[in-house]
Coordinates of C-alpha atoms in Angstrom, one line a residue:
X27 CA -24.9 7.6 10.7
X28 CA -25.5 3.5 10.8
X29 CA -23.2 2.1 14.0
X30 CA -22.4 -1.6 13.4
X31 CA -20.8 -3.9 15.7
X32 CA -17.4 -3.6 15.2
X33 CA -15.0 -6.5 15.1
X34 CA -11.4 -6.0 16.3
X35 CA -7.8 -7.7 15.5
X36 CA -4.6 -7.2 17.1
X37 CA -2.2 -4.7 15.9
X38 CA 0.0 -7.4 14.6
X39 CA -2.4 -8.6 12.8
X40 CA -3.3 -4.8 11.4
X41 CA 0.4 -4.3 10.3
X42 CA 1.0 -7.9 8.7
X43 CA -1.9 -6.2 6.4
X44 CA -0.6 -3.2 5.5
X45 CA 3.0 -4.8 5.4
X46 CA 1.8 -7.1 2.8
X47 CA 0.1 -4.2 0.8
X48 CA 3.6 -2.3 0.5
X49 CA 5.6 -5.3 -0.1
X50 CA 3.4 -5.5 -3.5
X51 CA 4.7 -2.1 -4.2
X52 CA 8.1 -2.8 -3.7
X53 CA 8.1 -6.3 -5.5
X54 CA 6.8 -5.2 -8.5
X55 CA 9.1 -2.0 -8.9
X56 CA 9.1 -1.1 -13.0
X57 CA 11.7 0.5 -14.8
X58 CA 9.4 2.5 -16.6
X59 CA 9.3 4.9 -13.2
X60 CA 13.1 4.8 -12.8
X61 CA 13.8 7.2 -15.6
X62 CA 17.2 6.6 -16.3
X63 CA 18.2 7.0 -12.8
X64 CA 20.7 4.9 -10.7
X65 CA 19.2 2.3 -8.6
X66 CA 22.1 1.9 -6.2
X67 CA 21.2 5.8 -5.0
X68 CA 18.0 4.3 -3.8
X69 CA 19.4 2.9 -0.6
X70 CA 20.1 6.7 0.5
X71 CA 16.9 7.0 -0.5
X72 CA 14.6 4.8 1.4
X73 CA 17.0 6.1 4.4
X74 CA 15.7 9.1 4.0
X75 CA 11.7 7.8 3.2
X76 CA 12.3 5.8 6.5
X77 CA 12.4 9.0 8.2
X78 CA 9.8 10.9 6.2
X79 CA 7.1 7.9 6.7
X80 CA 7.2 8.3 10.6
X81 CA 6.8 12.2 9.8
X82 CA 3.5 11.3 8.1
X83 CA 2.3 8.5 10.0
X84 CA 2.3 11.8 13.4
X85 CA -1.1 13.3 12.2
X86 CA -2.9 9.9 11.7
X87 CA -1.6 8.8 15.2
X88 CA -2.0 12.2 17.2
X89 CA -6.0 11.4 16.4
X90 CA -6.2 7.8 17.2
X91 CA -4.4 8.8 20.1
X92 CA -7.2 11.4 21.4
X93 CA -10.3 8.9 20.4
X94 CA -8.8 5.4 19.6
X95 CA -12.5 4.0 18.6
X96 CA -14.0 5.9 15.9
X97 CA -12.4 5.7 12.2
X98 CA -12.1 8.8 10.0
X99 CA -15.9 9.0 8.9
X100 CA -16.6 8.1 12.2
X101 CA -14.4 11.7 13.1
X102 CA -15.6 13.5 10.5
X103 CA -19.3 13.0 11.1
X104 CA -18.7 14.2 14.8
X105 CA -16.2 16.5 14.0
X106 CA -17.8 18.1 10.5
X107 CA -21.5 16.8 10.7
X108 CA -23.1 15.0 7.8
X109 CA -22.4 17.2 4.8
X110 CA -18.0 17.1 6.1
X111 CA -18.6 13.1 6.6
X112 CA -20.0 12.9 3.4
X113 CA -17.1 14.8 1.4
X114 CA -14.4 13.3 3.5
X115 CA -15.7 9.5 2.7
X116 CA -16.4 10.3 -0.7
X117 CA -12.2 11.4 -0.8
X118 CA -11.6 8.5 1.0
X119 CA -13.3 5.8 -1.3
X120 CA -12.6 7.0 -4.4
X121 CA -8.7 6.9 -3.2
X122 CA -9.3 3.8 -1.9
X123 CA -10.3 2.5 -5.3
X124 CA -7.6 4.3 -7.4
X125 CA -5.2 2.8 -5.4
X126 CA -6.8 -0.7 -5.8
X127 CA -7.3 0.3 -9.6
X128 CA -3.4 0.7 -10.0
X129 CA -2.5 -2.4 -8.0
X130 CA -4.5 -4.6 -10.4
X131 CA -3.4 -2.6 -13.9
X132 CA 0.4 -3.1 -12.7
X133 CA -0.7 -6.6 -12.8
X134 CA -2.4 -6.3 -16.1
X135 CA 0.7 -5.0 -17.3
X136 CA 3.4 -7.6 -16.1
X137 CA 1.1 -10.5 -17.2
X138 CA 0.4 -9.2 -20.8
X139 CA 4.1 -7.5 -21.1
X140 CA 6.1 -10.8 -19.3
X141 CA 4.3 -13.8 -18.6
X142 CA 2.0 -14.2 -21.4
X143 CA 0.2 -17.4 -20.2
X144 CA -1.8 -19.8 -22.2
X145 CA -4.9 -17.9 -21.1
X146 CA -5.8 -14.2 -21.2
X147 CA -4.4 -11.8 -18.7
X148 CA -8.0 -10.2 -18.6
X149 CA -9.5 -13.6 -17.3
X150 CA -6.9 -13.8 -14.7
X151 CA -7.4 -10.5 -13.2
X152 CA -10.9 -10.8 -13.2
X153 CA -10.3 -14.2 -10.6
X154 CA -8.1 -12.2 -8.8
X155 CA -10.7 -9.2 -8.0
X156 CA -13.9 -12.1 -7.8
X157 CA -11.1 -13.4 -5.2
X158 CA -10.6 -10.3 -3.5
X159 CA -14.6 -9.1 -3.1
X160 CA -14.7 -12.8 -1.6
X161 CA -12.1 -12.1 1.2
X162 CA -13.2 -8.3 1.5
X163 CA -17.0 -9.0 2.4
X164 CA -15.9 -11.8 5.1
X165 CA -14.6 -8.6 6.9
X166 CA -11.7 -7.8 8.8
X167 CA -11.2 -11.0 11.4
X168 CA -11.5 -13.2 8.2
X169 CA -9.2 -11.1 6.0
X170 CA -6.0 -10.7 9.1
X171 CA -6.4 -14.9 9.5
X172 CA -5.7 -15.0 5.9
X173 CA -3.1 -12.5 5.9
X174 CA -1.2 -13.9 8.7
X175 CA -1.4 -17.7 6.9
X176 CA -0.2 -15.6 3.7
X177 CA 2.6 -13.6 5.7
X178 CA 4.3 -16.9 6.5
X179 CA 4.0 -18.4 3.2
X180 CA 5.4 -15.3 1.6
X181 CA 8.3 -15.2 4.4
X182 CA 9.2 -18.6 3.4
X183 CA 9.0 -18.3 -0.4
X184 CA 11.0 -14.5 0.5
X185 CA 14.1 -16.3 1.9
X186 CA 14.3 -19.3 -1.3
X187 CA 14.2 -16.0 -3.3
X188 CA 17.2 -14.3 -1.6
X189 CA 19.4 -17.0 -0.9
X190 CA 18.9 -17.7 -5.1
X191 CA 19.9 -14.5 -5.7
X192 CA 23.1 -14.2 -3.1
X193 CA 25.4 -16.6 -5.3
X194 CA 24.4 -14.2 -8.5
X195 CA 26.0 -11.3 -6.6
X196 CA 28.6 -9.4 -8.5
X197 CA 30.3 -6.5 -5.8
X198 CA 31.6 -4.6 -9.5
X199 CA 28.3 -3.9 -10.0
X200 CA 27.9 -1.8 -6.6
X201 CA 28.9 1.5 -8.0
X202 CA 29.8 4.7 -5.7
X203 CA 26.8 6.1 -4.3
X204 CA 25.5 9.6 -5.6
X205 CA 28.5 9.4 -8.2
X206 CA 26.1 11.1 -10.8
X207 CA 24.4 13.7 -8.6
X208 CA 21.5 13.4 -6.3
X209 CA 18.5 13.4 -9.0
X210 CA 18.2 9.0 -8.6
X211 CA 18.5 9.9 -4.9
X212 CA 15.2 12.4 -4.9
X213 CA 13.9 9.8 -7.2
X214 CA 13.8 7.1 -5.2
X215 CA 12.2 9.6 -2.6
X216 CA 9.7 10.4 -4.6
X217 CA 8.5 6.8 -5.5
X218 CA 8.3 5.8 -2.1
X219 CA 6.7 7.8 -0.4
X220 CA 4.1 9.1 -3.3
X221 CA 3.6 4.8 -2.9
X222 CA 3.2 4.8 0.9
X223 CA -0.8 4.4 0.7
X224 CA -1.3 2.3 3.8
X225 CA -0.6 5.2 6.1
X226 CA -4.1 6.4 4.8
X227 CA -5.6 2.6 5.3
X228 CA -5.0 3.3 8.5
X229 CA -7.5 6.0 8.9
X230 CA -10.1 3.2 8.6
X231 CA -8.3 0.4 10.3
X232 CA -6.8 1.7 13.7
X233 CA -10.1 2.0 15.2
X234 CA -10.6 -2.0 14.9
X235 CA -6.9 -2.8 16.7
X236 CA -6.2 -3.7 19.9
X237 CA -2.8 -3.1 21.4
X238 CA 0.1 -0.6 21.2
X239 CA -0.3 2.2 18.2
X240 CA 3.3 3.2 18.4
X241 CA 5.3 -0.2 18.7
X242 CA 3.0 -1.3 16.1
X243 CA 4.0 1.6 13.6
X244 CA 8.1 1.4 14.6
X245 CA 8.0 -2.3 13.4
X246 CA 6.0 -1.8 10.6
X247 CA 8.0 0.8 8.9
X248 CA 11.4 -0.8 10.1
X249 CA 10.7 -3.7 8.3
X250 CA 9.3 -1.8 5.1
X251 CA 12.2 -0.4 4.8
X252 CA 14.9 -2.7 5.8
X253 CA 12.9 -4.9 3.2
X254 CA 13.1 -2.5 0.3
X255 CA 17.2 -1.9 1.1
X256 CA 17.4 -5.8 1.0
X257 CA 15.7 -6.0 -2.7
X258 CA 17.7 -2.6 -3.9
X259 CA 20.7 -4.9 -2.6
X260 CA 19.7 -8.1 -4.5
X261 CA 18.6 -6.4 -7.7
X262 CA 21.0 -4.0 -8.1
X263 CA 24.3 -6.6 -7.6
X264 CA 22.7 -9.5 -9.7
X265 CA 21.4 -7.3 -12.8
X266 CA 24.2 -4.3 -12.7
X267 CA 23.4 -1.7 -15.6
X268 CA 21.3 -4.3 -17.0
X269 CA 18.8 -3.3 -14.4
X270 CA 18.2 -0.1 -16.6
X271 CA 16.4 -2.1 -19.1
X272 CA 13.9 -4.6 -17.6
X273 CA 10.5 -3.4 -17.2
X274 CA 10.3 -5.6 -13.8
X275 CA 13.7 -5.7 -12.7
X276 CA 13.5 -7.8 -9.8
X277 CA 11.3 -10.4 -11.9
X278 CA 14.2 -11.1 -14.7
X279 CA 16.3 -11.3 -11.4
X280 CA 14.5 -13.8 -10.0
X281 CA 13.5 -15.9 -13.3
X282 CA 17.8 -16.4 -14.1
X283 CA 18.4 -17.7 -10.2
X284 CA 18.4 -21.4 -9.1
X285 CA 19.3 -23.3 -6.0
X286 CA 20.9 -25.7 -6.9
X287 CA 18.8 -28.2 -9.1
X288 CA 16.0 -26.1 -7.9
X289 CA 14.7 -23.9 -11.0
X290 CA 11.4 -22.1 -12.1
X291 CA 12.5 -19.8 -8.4
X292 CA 10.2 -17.4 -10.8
X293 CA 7.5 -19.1 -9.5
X294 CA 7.2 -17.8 -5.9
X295 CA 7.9 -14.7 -7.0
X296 CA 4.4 -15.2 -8.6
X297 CA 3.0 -16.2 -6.2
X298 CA 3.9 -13.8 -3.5
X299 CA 2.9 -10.8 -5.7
X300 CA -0.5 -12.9 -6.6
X301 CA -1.3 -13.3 -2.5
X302 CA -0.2 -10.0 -2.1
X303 CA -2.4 -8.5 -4.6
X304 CA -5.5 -10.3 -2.8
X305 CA -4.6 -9.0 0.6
X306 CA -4.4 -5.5 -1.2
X307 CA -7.3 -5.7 -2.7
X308 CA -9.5 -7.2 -0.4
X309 CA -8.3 -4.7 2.5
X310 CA -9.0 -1.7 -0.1
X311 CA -12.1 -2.9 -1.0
X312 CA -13.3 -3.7 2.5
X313 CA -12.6 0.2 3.9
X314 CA -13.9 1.4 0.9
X315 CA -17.1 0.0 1.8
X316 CA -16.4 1.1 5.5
X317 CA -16.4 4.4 4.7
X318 CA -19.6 4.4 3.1
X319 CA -21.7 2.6 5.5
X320 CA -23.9 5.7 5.9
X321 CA -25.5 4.5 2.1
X322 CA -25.1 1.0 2.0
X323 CA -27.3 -1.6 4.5
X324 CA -25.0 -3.9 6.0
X325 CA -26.8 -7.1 5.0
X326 CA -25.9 -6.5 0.8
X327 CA -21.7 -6.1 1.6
X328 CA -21.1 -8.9 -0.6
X329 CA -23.1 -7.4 -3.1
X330 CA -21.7 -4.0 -2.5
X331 CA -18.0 -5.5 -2.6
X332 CA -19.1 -7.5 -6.1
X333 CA -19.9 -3.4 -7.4
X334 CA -16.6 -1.7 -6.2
X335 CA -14.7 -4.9 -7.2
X336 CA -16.3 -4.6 -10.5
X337 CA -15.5 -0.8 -10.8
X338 CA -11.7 -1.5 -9.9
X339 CA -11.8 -4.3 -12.8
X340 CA -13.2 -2.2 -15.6
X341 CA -10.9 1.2 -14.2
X342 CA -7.6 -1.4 -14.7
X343 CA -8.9 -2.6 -17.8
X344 CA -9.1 0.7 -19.6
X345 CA -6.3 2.3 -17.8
X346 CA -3.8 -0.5 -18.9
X347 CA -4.9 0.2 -22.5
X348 CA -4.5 4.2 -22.4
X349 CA -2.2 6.9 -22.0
X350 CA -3.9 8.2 -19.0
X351 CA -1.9 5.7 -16.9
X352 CA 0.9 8.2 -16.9
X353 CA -0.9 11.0 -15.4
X354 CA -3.3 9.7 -12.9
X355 CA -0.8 7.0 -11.9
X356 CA 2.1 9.2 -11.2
X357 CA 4.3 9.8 -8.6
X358 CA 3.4 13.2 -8.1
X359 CA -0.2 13.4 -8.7
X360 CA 0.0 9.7 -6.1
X361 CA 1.9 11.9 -3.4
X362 CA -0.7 14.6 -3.4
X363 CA -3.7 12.3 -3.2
X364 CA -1.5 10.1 -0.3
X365 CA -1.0 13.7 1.2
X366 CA -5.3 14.6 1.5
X367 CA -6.2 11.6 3.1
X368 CA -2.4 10.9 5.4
X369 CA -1.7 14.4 6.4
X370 CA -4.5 17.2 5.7
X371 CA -7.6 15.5 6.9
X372 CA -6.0 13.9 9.8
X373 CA -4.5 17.0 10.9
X374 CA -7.8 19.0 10.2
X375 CA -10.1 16.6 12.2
X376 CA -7.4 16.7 15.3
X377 CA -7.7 20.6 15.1
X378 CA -10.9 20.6 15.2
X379 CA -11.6 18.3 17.9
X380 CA -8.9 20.2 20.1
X381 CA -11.3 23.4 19.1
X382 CA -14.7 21.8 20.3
X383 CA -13.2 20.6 23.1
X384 CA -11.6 23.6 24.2
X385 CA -14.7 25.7 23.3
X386 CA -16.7 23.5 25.4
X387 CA -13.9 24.1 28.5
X388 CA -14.3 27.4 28.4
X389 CA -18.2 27.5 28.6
X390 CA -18.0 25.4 31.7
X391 CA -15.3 27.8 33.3
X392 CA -17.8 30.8 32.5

């Protein structure tokens, strides 16, 4: 197995990454997933998701915590040998690049659907991934710099956004919670975690941070959540039961609010989801190629990134276009895949290692 040099960032700069990445989940929420279900609910349910996510992040962390510098293939290859490396990257890349797949065809979607601009919503993406093979082959030191700069500016445009939406508050439209059952509730559930794919970024990112694992995981999932309750707050009490029928609720929120003289508010909505997207994007595409370093010399990674982006682009295009976007985007065939590579190979390669290692103790005692 190749060894590069590896470059390390701060665990700050790790979770501003894979904050960003989840905030494009949460932004660009669609009522096509909702199914008829009651929004409010979902503040029980990231509650409860809160909870679960630090459940699933335990695996990942129990084997940084016995060998902090080697990433999963790294694990896997010492652990499995080549032929379990090999299966266990292969998982890894191609869910790597199903996740990037659906980030841009949700994309394709809201621009095609919503925006239709004055040039095709095929010619955008296709910037967008050039963009993000751009920022993915500059590596990881390159790609947290940018996502810090991109953090702030998102921040900023995040609090224009919510102090447009207070004054279109409406307290009728907070409803009881669970006043129709607990299906929205389980829902909700459901969506969020079945979304939470940066737990299994993290299988090829821990190894390249410096500082503490488990403050860096308690923040990072505080402020997910406390940031999904605050847009579950803002959409639900400025669209009411309208929120039922927008495709991208939080969008149609956003494009009605002003501050004062200050319209077109729709615009930095825009443009966080659009830097968001990038970080995504580039991050997935960067571990993707991580994980197959074994195949792939390390002086052709822009090359390499131009083929996976290229994969992702064509994948979205198609996808947008079919029906298959129902099954292999769904929440429950998402939770399984986010299960593999979070929970079962994690906990499999921690197993083992406790194995060897007690194997090799009790040849020593003999």
């Amino acid at each position: 197995m190749q060894t590069n040099k590896k470059a390390y960032i701060t665990v700050a700069q790790l979770f501003s990454m894979l904050f960003i990445s989840r905030l494009v989940v949460s932004i660009t929420y669609s009522g096509d997933v909702a199914n008829n279900t009651n929004i409010w609910d979902y503040i029980i349910s990231s509650v409860i998701s809160f909870v679960i996510t630090f459940i699933l992040t335990i695996p990942m962390y129990r084997l940084f915590s016995e060998e902090r510098s080697m990433n999963v293939a790294e694990n896997s290859y010492i652990m499995l040998g080549r032929g379990g490396s090999i299966v266990i990257s292969i998982i890894y890349a191609l869910y790597y690049i199903l996740i990037s797949t659906y980030t841009l065809t949700v994309f394709i979607n809201f621009v095609s659907n919503v925006i239709n601009p004055p040039i095709p919503a095929i010619l955008l993406s296709f910037t967008l991934v050039l963009a993000s093979c751009y920022g993915a082959s500059k590596g990881i030191e390159g790609l947290a710099r940018a996502s810090s700069l991109i953090l702030f500016g998102i921040v900023i445009s995040g609090i224009f956004i919510v102090i447009s939406l207070l004054g279109s508050l409406e307290k009728e439209n907070y409803t009881p919670l669970l006043y129709n059952g607990l299906n929205s509730m389980w829902s909700g559930v459901m969506y969020m975690i079945s979304h939470m794919s940066s737990i299994s970024a993290m299988a090829m990112l821990v190894d390249r941070s410096k500082g503490s694992l488990k403050r860096g995981i308690v923040m990072w999932n505080t402020s997910i959540y406390l940031m999904i309750a605050l847009i579950i707050i803002l959409m639900v009490g400025s669209l009411g039961d309208f929120l039922q029928t927008q495709l991208f609720p939080l969008y149609t929120a956003v494009s009605v609010a002003k501050i004062g003289t200050l319209r077109n508010i729709d615009a930095l909505y825009l443009g966080i989801w659009t830097m968001g997207i990038f970080v995504k994007i580039s991050m997935f595409i960067m571990i993707t190629m991580d994980c197959t370093t074994e195949f792939v010399k390390s002086k052709s990674r822009g090359r390499y990134s131009l083929l996976i982006g290229g994969a992702v682009f064509i994948l979205s295009v198609c996808f947008s276009k079919t029906e298959i976007y129902n099954i292999i985007f769904s929440n429950w065939c998402l939770l399984l895949l986010m299960l593999l590579t979070s929970v079962i190979i994690p906990s499999l390669l921690f197993y083992v290692r406790k194995f060897k290692v007690k194997g090799m103790k009790d040849k020593i005692e003999v």
